[in-house]
Coordinates of C-alpha atoms in Angstrom, one line a residue:
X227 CA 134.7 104.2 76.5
X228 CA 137.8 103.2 77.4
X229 CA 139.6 107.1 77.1
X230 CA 137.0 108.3 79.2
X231 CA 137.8 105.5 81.8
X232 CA 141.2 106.8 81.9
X233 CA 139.9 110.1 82.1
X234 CA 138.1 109.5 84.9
X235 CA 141.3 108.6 87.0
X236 CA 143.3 111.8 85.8
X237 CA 140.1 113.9 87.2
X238 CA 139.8 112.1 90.4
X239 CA 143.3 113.2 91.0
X240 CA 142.4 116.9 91.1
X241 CA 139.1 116.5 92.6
X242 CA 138.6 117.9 97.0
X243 CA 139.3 115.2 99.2
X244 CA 135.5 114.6 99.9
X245 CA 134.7 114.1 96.8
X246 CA 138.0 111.8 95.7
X247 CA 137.5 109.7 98.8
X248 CA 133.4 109.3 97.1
X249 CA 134.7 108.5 93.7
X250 CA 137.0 106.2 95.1
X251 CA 134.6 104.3 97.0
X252 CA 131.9 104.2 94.0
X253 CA 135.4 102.7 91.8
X254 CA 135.8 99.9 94.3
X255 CA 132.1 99.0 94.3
X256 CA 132.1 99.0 90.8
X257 CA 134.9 96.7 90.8
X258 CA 134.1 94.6 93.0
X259 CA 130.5 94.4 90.9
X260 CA 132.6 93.1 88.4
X261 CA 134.9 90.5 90.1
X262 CA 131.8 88.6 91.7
X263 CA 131.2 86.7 89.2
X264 CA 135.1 85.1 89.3
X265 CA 133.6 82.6 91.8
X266 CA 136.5 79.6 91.8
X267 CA 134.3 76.6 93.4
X268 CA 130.9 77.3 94.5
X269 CA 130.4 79.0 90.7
X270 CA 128.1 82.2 90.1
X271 CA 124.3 81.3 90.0
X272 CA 121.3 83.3 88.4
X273 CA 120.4 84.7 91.8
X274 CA 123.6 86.2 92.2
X275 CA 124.0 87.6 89.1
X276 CA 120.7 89.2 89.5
X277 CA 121.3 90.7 92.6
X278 CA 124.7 91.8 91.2
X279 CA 123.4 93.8 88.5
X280 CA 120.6 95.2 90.4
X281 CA 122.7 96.8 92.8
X282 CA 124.8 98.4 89.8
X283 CA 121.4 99.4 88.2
X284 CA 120.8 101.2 91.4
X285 CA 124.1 103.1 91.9
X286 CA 124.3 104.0 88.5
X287 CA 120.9 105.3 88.4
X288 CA 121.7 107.7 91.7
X289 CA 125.1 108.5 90.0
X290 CA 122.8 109.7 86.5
X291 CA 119.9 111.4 88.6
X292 CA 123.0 113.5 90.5
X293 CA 124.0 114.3 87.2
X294 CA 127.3 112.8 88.1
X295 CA 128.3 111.0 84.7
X296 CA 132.0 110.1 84.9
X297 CA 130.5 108.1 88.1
X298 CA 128.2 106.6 86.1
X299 CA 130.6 105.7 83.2
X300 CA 132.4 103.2 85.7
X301 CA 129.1 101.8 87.0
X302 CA 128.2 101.3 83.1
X303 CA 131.6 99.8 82.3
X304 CA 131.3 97.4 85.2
X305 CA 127.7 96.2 84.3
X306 CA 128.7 95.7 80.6
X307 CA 131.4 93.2 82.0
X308 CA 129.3 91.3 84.4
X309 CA 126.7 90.4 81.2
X310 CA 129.6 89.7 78.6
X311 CA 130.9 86.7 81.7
X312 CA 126.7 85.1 81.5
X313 CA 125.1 83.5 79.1
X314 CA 121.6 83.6 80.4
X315 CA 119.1 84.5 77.1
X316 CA 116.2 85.7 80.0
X317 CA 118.4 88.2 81.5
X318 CA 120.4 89.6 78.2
X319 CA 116.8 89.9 76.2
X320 CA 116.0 92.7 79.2
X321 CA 119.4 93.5 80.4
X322 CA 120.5 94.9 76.7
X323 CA 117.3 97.3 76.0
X324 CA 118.3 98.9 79.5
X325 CA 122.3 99.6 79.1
X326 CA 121.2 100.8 74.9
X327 CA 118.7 103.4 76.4
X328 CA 121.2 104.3 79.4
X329 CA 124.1 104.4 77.4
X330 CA 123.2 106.5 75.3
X331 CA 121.8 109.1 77.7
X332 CA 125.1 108.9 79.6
X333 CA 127.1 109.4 76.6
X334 CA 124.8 112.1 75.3
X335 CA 125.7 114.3 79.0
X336 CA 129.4 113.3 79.5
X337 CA 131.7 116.0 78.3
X338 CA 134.1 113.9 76.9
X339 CA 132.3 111.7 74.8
X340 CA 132.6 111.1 70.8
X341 CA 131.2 110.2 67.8
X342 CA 133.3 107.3 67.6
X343 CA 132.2 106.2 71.6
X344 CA 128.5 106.1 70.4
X345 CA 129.8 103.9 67.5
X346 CA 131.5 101.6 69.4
X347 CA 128.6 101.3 71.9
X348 CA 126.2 101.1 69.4
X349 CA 128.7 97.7 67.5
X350 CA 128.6 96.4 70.9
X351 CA 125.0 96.8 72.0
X352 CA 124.1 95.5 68.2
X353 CA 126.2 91.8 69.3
X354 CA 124.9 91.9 72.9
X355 CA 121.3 91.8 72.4
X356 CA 119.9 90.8 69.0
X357 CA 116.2 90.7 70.0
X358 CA 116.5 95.0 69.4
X359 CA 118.6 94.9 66.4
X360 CA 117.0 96.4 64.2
X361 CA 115.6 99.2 66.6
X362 CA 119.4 100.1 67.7
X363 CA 120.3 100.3 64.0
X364 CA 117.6 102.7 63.1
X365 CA 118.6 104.4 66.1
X366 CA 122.6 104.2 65.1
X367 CA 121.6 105.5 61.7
X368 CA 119.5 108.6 63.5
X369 CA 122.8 109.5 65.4
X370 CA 125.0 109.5 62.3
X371 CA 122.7 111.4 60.5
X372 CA 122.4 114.2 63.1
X373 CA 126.3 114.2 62.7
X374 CA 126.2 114.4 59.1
X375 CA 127.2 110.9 58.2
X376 CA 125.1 110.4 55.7
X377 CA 126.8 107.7 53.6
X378 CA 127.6 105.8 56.9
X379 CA 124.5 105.9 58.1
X380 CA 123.2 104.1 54.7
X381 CA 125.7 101.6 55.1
X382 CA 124.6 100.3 58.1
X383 CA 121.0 100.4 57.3
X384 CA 122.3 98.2 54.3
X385 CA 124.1 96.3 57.0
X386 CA 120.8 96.0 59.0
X387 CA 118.9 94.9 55.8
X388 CA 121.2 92.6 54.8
X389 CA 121.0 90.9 58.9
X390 CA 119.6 87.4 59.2
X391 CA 119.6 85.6 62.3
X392 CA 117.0 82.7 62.2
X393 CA 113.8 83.1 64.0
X394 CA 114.7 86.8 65.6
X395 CA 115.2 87.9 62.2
X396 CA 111.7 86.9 60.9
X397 CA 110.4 88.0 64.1
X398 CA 111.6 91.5 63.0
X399 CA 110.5 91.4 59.6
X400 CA 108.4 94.9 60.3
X401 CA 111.1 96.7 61.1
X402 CA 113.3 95.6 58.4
X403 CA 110.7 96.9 56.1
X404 CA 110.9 100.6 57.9
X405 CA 114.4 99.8 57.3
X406 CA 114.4 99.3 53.8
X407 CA 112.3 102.4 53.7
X408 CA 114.9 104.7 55.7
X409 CA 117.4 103.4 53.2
X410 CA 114.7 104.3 50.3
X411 CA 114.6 108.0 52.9
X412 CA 118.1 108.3 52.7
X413 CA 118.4 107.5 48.7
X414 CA 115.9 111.0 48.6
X415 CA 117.8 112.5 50.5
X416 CA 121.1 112.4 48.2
X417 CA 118.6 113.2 45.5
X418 CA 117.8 116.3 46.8
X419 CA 121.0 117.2 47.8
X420 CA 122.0 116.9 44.3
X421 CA 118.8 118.2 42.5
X422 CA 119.3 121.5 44.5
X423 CA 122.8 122.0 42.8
X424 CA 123.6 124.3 40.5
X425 CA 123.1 122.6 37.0
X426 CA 126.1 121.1 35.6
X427 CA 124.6 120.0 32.2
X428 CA 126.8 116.7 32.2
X429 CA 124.3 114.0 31.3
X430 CA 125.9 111.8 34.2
X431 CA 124.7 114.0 36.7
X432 CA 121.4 113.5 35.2
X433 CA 121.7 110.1 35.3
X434 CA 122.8 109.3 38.4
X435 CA 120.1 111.7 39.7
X436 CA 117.5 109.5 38.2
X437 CA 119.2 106.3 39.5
X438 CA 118.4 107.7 42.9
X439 CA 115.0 108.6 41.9
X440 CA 113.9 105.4 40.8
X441 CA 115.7 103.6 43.7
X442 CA 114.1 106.0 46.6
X443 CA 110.9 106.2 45.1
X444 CA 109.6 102.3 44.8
X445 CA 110.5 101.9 48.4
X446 CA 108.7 104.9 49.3
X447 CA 105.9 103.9 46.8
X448 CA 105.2 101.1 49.0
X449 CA 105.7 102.6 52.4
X450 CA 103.0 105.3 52.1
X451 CA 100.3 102.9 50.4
X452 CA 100.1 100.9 54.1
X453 CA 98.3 102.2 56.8
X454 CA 100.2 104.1 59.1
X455 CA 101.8 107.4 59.8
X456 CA 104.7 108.2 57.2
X457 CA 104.8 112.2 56.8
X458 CA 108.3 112.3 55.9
X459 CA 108.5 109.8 53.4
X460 CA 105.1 111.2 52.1
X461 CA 106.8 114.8 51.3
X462 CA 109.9 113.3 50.1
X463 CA 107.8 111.2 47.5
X464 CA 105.9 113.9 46.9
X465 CA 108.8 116.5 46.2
X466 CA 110.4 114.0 43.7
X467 CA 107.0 113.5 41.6
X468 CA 106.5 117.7 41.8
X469 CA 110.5 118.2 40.5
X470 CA 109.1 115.8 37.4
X471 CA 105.9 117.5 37.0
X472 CA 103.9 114.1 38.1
X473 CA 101.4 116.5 40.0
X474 CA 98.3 114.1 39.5
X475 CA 100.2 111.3 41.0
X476 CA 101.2 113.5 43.6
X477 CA 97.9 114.6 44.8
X478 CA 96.7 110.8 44.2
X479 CA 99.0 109.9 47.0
X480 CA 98.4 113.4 49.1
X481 CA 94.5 112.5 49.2
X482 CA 94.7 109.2 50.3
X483 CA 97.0 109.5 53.0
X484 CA 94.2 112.2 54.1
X485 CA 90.7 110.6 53.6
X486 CA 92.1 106.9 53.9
X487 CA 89.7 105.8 56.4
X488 CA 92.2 102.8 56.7
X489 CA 95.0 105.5 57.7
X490 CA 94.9 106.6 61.4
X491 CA 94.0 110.2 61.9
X492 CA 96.8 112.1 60.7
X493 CA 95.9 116.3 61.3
X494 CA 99.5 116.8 59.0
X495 CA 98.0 114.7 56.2
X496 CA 95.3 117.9 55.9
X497 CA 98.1 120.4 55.6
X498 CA 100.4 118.8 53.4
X499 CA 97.1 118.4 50.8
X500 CA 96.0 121.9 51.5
X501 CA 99.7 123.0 50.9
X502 CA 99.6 121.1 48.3
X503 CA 96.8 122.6 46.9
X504 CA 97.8 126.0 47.4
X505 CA 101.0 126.1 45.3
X506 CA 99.1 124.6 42.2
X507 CA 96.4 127.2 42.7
X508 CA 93.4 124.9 43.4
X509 CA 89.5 126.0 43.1
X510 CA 88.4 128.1 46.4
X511 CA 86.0 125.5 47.0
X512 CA 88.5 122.4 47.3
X513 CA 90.6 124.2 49.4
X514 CA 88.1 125.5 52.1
X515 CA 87.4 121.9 51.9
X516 CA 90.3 120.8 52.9
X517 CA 90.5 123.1 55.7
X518 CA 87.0 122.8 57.4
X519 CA 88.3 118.8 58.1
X520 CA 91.3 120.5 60.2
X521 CA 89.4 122.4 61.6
X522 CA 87.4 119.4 62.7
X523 CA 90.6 117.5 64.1
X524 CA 92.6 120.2 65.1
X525 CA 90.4 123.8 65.5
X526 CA 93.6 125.6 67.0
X527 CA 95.6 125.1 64.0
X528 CA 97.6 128.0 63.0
X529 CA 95.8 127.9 59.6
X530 CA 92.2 128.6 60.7
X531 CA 93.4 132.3 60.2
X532 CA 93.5 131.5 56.5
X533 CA 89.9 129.2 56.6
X534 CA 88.5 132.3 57.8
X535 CA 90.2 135.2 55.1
X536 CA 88.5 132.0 52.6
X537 CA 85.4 132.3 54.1
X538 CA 85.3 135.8 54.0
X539 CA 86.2 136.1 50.2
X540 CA 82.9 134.3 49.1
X541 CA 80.8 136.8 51.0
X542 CA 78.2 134.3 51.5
X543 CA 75.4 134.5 54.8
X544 CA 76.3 131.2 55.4
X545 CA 80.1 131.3 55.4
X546 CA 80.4 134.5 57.0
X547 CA 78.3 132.9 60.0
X548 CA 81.1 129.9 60.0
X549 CA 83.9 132.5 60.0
X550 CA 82.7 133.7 62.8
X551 CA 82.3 130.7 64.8
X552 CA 85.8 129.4 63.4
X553 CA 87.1 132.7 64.6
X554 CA 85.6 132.4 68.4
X555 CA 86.6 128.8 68.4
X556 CA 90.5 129.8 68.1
X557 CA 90.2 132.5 70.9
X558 CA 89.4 130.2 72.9
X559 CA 92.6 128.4 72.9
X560 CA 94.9 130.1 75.7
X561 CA 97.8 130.1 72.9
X562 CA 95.7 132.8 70.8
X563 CA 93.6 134.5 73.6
X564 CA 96.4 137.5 73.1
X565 CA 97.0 137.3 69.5
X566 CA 96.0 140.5 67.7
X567 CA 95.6 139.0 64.2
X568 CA 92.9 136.3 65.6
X569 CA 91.3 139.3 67.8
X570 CA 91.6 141.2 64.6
X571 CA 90.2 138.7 62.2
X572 CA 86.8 138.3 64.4
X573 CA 86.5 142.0 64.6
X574 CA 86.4 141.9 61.1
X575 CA 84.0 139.3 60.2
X576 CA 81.5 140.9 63.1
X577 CA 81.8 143.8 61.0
X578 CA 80.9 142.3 58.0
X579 CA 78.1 140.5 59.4
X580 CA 76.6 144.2 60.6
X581 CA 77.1 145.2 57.4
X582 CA 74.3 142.6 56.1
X583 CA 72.3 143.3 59.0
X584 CA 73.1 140.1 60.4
X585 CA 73.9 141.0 64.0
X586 CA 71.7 138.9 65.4
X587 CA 74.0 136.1 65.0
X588 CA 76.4 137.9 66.5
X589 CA 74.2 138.0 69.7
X590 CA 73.4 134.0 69.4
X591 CA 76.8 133.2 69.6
X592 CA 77.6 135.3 72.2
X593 CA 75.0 134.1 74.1
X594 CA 76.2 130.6 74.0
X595 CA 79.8 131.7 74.7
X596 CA 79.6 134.9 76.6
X597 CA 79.9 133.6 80.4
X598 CA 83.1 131.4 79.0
X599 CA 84.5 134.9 77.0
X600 CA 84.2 137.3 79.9
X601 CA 85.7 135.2 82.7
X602 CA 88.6 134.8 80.1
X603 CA 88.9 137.8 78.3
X604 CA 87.4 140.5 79.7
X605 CA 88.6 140.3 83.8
X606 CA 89.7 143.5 85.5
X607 CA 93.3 142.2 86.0
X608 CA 93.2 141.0 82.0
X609 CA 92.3 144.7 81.3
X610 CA 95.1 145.7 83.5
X611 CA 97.8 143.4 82.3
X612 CA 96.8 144.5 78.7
X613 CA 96.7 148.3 79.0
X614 CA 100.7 148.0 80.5
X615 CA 102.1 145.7 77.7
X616 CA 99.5 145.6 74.6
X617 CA 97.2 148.2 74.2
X618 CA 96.4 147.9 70.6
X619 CA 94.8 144.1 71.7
X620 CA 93.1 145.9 74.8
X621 CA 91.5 148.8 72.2
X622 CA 90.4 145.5 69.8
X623 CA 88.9 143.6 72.5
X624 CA 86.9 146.7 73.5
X625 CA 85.8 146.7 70.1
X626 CA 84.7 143.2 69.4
X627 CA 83.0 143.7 73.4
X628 CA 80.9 146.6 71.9
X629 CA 79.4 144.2 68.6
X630 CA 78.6 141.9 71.5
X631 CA 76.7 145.0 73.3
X632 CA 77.7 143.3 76.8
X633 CA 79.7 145.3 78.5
X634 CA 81.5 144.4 81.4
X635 CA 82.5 148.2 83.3
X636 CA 85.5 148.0 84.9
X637 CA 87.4 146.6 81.7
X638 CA 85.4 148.9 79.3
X639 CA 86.5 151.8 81.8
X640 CA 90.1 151.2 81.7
X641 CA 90.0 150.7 77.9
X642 CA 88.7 153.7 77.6
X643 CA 90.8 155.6 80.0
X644 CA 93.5 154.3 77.5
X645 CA 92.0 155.5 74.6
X646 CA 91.3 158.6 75.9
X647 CA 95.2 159.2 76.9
X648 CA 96.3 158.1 73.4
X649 CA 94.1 160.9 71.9
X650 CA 95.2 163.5 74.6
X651 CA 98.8 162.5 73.9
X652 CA 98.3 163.1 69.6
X653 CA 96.6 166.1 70.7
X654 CA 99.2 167.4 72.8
X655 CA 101.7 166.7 70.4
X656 CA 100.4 168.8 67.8
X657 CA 100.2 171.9 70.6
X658 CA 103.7 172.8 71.0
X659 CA 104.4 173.1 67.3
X660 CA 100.9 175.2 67.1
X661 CA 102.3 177.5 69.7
X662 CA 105.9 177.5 68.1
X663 CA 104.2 179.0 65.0
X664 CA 102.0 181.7 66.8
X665 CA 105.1 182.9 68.6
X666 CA 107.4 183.1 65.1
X667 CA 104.6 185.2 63.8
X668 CA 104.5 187.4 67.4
X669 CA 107.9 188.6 67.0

């Protein structure tokens, strides 16, 4: 912090006069911000130091949303100061939550901040306001692990474990145990770092792979049995038990995190089971299980493509008729109304279901959704937009419009015009090579 004070002085040097006569005026409010509190007789009282900060808070919030962040450096420096000179436990339980989350935003947009300013914020923050330690060492150890830091950031989680301070402490026991866990995270993630390597063959390698192991995995044991939402300790446990070939302990811990009714609604617990599933080559039935219930949380999911191409394989009445609706259900999700693979897959399974003379469901769905369909499908200026930049979607909508037998003219019209210049264009083509031939054989 303090490098990028005297940064700040060098720049104002060089800056227009406007703008050095603005800096200089935010400097001397700043300072004089700080200085208040050096009251010699009448002494600095909790309504001065209030009002003190607030304006600080105020400047340095203009000086962030002008994206001004040397400015707002000196406004941070200066309000750090004023709290260090107080002692009151009201204002520093509040006052350090708000210069942790503004400290690091400002450090994260000044252009001459470094790993080792975050640090050193982080340290100081960590001292200042003990009621969030824990939260700012999780936090500390997500910054050093973004910068690849990876043993550092595991000795201050052991740091963090290791904390005690009397009542606080207890009062933070659940964090401490996510804490322990991210340690437990972190012990996985050297595993895997090292379980990826090229073997070695040395038996100390092997050992000390297993000595992670067992460390990272009764932590992570533990985590994953409690209610709650822990996907990536879930995979990690789940990778190490695969890499040993513990698959039924694996899928014990897969399918409770999914059907736990104590475990909030998770839709990722579904795909990490079907997943899961997948690469051991599970029955059709379990996995279209598994599926259908993601469907029912999340009917958009990308892999409602590959319910349906199940559904589809068991040429059943019955699952071809929940195909289909699976298949309407997802175009009607503005992130797939344009995708040709889901406009692709419900031509198919319409298809299929004329093939077993089954149209009539076709109808009954269409029925219920067709009003909903054409005002989002099938508009004029939808026609329009998709004969200029995706025509083969425009030629499958036509299609899937024709199984409904509800045409709507002015988009069937231009879909055909389209079609209809595709085939003169193949036809045309072939002419001048026709006409090449007859003339080689003219001469």
């Amino acid at each position: 912090m303090d490098d990028i004070e005297d940064e700040l002085n060098v720049a104002a040097r060089s800056e227009s006069p406007k703008e050095s006569v603005r800096d200089h005026e935010s400097i001397k409010l700043a300072h004089l911000l700080h200085q208040s509190h050096q009251g010699t007789k009448g002494g600095f009282t909790t309504t001065d130091f209030i009002k003190c900060n607030r304006k600080c808070l105020n400047l340095m919030r203009e000086a962030m949303l002008q994206h001004n962040w040397q400015e707002a450096v000196v406004y941070f420096h200066s309000y750090i100061q004023t709290l260090e000179a107080k002692t009151y436990n009201d204002v520093e339980s509040s006052a350090s939550e708000i210069i942790w989350r503004i400290g690091t935003q400002i450090l994260h947009h000044h252009p001459n901040s470094s790993p080792d300013d975050f640090n050193s914020l982080y340290e100081q923050l960590k001292n200042l306001g003990v009621n969030n330690y824990s939260k700012m060492c999780l936090e500390h150890c997500f910054h050093l692990l973004l910068n690849g830091q990876m043993e550092e950031a595991k000795r201050q989680l052991s740091i963090a474990d290791s904390w005690r301070y009397g009542k606080r402490s207890i009062a933070q026991a659940e964090l401490k145990g996510l804490i322990r866990a991210y340690c437990s995270y972190l012990d996985y993630l050297v595993w895997k770092k090292k379980s990826s390597a090229p073997e070695s063959g040395e038996m100390s390698s092997n050992h000390e792979m297993h000595s992670y192991f067992r460390q990272a995995s009764v932590s992570m044991k533990e985590i994953v049995s409690r209610p709650g939402v822990w996907d990536p300790f879930v995979l990690g446990y789940c990778h190490m038990l695969e890499f040993y070939e513990d698959e039924e302990t694996a899928l014990q811990v897969l399918e409770n995190y999914a059907y736990n009714k104590e475990f909030p609604t998770n839709p990722n617990a579904h795909v990490y089971l079907y997943e899961f599933l997948k690469r051991h080559e599970a029955p059709q039935a379990k996995l279209i299980s598994s599926l259908k219930i993601l469907h029912s949380l999340v009917p958009s999911h990308e892999l409602m493509l590959e319910l349906c191409s199940l559904l589809l394989q068991t040429e059943q009445k019955s699952d071809l008729e929940e195909a289909l609706v699976i298949s309407m259900d997802l175009l009607e999700f503005s992130s797939w109304k344009c995708d040709l693979k889901a406009w692709n897959c419900c031509l198919n399974i319409m298809k299929k279901l004329r093939n077993i003379r089954h149209r009539s469901f076709v109808k009954k769905q269409w029925d219920e959704r067709g009003s909903l369909w054409l005002s989002l499908h099938y508009r004029s200026y939808i026609a329009r937009k998709d004969a200029a930049e995706n025509v083969p979607l425009l030629l499958v909508k036509k299609k899937v419009l024709m199984f409904t037998r509800k045409y709507t003219r002015e988009y069937y019209r231009i879909a055909l015009k389209v079609e209809n210049e595709a085939c003169g264009e193949k036809l045309t083509s072939r002419n001048p090579k026709k006409k090449y031939k007859r003339k080689r054989l003219d001469d």
